[in-house]
Coordinates of C-alpha atoms in Angstrom, one line a residue:
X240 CA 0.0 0.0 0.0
X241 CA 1.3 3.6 -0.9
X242 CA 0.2 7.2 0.5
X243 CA -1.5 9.1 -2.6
X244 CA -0.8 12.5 -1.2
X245 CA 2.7 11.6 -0.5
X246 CA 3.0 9.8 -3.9
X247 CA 1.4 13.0 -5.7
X248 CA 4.2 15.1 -3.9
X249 CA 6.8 13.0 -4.7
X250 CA 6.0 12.1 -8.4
X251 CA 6.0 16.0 -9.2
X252 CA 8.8 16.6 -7.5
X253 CA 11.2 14.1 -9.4
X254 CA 9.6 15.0 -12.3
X255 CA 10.9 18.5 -11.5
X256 CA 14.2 17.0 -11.2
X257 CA 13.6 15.1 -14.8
X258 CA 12.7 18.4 -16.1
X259 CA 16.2 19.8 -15.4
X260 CA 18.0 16.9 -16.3
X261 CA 16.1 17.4 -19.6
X262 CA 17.6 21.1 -20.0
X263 CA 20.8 19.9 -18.9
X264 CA 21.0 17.2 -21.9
X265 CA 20.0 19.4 -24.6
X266 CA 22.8 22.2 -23.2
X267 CA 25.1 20.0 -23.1
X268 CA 23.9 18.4 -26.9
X269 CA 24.6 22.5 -27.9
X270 CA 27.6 23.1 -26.3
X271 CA 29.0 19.6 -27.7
X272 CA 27.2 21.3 -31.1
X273 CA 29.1 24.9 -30.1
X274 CA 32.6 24.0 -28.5
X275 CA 35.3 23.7 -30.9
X276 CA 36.1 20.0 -32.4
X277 CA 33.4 17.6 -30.8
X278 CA 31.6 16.7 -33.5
X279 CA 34.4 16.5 -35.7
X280 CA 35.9 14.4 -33.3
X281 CA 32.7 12.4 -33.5
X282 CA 32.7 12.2 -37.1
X283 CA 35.8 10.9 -37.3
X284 CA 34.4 7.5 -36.8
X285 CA 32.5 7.8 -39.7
X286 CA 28.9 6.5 -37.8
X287 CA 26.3 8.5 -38.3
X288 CA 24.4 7.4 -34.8
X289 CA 28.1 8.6 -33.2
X290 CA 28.6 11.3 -35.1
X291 CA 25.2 12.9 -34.5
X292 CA 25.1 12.0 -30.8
X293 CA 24.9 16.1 -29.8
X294 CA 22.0 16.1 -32.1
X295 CA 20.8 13.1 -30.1
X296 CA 21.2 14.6 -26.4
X297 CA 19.4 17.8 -28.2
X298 CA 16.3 15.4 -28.9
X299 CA 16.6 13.5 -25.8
X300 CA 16.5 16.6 -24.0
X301 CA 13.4 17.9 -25.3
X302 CA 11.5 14.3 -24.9
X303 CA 12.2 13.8 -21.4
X304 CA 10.9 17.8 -20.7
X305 CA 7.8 16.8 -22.5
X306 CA 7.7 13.5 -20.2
X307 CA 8.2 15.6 -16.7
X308 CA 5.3 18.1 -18.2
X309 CA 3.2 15.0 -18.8
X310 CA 4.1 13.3 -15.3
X311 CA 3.1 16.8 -13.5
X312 CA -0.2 17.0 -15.0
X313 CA -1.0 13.9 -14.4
X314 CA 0.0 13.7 -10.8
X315 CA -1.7 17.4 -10.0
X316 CA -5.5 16.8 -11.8
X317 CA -5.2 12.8 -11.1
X318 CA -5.9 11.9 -14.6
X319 CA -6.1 8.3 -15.2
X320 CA -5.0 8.6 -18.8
X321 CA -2.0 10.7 -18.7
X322 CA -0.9 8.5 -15.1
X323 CA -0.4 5.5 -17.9
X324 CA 0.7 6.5 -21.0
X325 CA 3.2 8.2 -18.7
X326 CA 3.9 5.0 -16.9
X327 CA 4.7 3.3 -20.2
X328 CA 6.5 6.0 -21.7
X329 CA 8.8 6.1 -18.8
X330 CA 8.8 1.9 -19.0
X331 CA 10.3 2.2 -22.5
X332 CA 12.9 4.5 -21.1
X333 CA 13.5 2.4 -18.2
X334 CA 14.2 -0.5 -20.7
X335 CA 15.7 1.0 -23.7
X336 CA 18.8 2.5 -21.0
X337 CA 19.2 -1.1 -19.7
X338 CA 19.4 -2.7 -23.2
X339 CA 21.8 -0.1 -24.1
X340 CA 24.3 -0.7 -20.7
X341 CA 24.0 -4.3 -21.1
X342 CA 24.9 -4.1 -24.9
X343 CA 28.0 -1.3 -24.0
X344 CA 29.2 -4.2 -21.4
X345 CA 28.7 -6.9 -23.7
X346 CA 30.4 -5.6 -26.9
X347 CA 33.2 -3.0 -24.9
X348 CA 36.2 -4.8 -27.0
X349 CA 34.4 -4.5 -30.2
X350 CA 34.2 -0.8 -29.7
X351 CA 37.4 -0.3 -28.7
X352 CA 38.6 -2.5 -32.1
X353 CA 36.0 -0.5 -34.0
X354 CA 37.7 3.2 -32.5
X355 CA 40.9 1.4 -33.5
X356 CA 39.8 0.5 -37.0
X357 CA 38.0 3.5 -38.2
X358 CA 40.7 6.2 -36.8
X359 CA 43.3 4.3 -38.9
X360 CA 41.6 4.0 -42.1
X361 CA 40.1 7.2 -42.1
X362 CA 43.8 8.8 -41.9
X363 CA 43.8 7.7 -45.8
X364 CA 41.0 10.3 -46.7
X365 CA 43.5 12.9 -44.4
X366 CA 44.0 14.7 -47.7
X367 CA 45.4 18.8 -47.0
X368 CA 45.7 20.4 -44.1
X369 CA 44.2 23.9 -44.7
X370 CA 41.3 22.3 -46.8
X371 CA 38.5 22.5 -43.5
X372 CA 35.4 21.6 -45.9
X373 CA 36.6 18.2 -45.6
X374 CA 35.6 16.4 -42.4
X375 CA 38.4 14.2 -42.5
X376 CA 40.9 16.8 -42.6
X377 CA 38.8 18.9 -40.1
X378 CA 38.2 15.8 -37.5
X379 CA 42.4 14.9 -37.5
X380 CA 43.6 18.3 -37.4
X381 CA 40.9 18.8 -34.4
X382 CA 41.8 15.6 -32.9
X383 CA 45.4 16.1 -33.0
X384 CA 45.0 19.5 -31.9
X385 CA 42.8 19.2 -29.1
X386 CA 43.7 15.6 -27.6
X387 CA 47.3 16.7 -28.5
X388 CA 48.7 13.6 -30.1
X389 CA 49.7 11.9 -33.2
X390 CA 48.5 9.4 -35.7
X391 CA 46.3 6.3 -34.3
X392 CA 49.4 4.3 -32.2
X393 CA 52.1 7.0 -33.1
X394 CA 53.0 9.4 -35.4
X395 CA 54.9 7.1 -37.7
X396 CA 51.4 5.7 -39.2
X397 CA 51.2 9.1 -41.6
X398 CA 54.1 7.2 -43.2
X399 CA 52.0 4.8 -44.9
X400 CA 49.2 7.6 -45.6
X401 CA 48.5 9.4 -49.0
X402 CA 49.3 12.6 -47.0
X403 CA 53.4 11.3 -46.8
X404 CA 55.6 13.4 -49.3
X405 CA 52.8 15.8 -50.1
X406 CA 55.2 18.9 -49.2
X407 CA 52.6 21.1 -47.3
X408 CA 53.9 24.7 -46.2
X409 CA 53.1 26.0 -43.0
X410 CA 51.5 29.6 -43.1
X411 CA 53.9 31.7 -44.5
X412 CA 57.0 30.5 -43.2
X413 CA 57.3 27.7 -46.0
X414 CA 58.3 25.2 -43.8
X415 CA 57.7 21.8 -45.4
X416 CA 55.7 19.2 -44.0
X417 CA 55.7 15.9 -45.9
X418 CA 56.0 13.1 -43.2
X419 CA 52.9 14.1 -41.2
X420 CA 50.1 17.4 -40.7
X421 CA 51.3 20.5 -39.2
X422 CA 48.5 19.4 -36.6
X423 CA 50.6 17.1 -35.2
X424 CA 52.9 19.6 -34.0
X425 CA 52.6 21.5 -30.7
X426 CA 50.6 24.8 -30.5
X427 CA 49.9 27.7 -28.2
X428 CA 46.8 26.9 -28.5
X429 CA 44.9 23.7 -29.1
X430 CA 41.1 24.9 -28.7
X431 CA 41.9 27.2 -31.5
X432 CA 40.0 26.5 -35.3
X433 CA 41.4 26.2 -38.0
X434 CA 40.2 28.2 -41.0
X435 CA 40.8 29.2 -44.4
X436 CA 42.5 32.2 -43.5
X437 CA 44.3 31.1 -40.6
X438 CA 45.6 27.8 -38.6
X439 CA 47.0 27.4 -34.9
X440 CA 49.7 28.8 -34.2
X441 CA 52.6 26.3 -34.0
X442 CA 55.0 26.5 -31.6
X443 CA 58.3 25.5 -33.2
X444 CA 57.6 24.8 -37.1
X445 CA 60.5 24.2 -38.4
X446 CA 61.9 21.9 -35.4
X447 CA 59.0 20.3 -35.6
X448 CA 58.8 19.9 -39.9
X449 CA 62.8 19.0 -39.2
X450 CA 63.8 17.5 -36.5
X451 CA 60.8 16.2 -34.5
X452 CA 60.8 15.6 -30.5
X453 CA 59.1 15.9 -27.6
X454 CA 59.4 19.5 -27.0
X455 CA 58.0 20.1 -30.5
X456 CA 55.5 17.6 -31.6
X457 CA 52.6 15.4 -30.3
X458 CA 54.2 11.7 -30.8
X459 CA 52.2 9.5 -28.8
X460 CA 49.0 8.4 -31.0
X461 CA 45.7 9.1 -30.8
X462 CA 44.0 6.0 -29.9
X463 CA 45.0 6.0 -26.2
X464 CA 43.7 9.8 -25.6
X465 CA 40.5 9.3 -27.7
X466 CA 39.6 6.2 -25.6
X467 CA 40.2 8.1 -22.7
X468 CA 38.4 11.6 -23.7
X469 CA 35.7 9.1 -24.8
X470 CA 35.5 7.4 -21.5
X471 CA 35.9 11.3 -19.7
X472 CA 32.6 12.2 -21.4
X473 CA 31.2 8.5 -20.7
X474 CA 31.4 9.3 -17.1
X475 CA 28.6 12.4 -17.1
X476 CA 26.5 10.4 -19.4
X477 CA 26.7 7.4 -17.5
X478 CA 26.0 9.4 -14.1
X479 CA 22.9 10.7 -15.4
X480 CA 21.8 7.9 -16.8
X481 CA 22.1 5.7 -13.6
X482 CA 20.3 8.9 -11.6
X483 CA 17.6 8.7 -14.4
X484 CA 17.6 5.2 -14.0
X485 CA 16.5 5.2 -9.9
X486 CA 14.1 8.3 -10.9
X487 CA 12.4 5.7 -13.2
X488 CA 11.9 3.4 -11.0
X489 CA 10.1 5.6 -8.2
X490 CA 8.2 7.8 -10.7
X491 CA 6.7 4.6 -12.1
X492 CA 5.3 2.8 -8.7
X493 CA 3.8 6.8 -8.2
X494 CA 2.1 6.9 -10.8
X495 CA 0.6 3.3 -10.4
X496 CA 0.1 4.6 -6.7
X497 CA -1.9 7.8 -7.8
X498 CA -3.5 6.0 -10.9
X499 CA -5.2 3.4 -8.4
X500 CA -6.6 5.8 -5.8
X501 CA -7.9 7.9 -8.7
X502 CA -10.3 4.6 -9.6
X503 CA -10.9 4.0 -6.1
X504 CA -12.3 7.2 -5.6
X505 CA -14.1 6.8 -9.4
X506 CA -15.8 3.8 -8.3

C-alpha cells in the first residue's frame, strides 16, 4: 500500500528534477554542437548514430521535458489517462537505457577495435591540411589538436598515408611538412579553429617539420587519448543515466500509486 498525497508530492517533485535533467542534456547536446572539435571528433568515426550523438542529447533533452510536463499533469489533476501513458513512456525508457548498458558491457572490446579500425583507415581520406570543408581533414587536425597527439598508435602511421611526401607549407613561413600534418605539432593553442585564412599557431615549425621531439611535436597516438576523452565524457553520461535510471523506478510505482486511488475514488 502507498500514501497518494505523498505519492502526488513526490511524483511532481522528481519529475521536477527530470525536467532539469532534460535542459541539462540538450545544453550540453549545444555546447558539444558549439565547442570547438566535438563533432568533428565524432565524425571521425565515420557513424552516423556517433557522429550525431549532440544532435541526439538535443532530442533527448526535449523528450524527457515533455515527459516531466506529462508526469506533473497527471500527478496534479489525477488523470487516469495521462498517469499511464506516462507509466509506459517512462517503462520504454527504463528498458531502452538497460538494453543499451547491457549491450555497451557486452560488446566493450568490439568498440574499442571498432575506435581502433575507423581512426586508422580514415587517416587515408586525411587529404590537406588547410582544406576545412573536408571532415576528415577537419576531425584529424581537431583531434590532433585538441587531444594533442599523433596518428592512431604513433606518429609514424602518416608514413604509410596518402598525405606522406605531399610537401605542405606551414603559413607563410614555408616550412615543409611531408611526413605528417602541421597538426601534429605543438601549438599555443589547441582549442583554437582552423580556417581558411588562418591555422593554430605552432609553436616551433620548423623543429617540428625538421627535427621532431618531444618538446615540438605530439608523438604518442591518438587512440589512447581518444579512448580516454571518450570514457571522460562517458562518465557524465553514464552518471545521469544511472540517476535517471532510480528516478524511473520511483516515478513509475507513483504513478501506479496515484493512478489506483484515482479509480478508487471513481468507483
Amino acid at each position: 500500500m502507498c500514501c497518494p498525497s505523498f505519492a502526488k508530492v513526490l511524483l511532481i517533485i522528481f519529475n521536477l528534477i527530470f525536467f532539469v535533467i532534460g535542459i541539462v542534456l540538450f545544453a550540453v547536446g549545444i555546447w558539444t554542437v558549439t565547442d570547438p572539435y566535438k563533432l568533428e571528433i565524432l565524425e571521425i568515426l565515420d557513424n552516423a548514430v556517433v557522429a550525431n550523438t549532440a544532435y541526439i542529447l538535443i532530442v533527448l533533452g526535449v523528450f524527457i521535458i515533455i515527459v516531466s510536463f506529462l508526469g506533473c499533469c497527471g500527478a496534479i489533476k489525477k488523470n487516469k489517462c495521462m498517469l499511464v501513458v506516462y507509466f509506459i513512456i517512462v517503462l520504454l525508457i527504463f528498458l531502452v537505457q538497460f538494453i543499451a548498458c547491457c549491450i555497451a558491457v557486452a560488446y566493450k572490446e568490439e568498440v574499442e577495435d571498432f575506435v581502433n579500425d575507423e581512426l586508422y583507415d580514415t587517416m587515408a581520406d586525411y587529404k590537406a591540411p588547410w582544406d576545412t570543408e573536408e571532415k576528415y581533414n577537419l576531425a584529424w587536425n581537431g583531434i590532433q589538436f585538441l587531444l594533442e597527439c599523433c596518428g592512431t598508435n604513433n606518429y609514424t602511421d602518416w608514413a604509410t598515408t596518402s598525405y606522406a611526401g605531399s610537401n605542405d607549407g606551414y603559413k607563410e613561413t614555408g616550412v615543409i611538412f611531408n611526413e605528417f600534418p602541421p597538426s601534429c605539432c605543438k601549438v599555443k593553442d589547441p582549442t583554437d579553429i582552423p580556417s581558411d585564412e588562418d591555422f593554430p599557431e605552432v609553436t616551433d615549425p620548423t623543429g617540428c617539420a625538421n627535427n621532431p621531439s618531444i618538446t615540438n611535436m605530439n608523438m604518442d597516438g591518438c587512440i589512447d587519448s581518444f579512448k580516454d576523452w571518450v570514457e571522460e565524457n562517458a562518465l557524465y553520461v553514464g552518471g545521469t543515466g544511472l540517476g535517471l535510471a532510480f528516478l524511473e523506478i520511483f516515478c513509475m510505482v507513483f504513478a501506479m500509486c496515484i493512478y489506483c486511488d484515482a479509480r478508487k475514488e471513481e468507483s
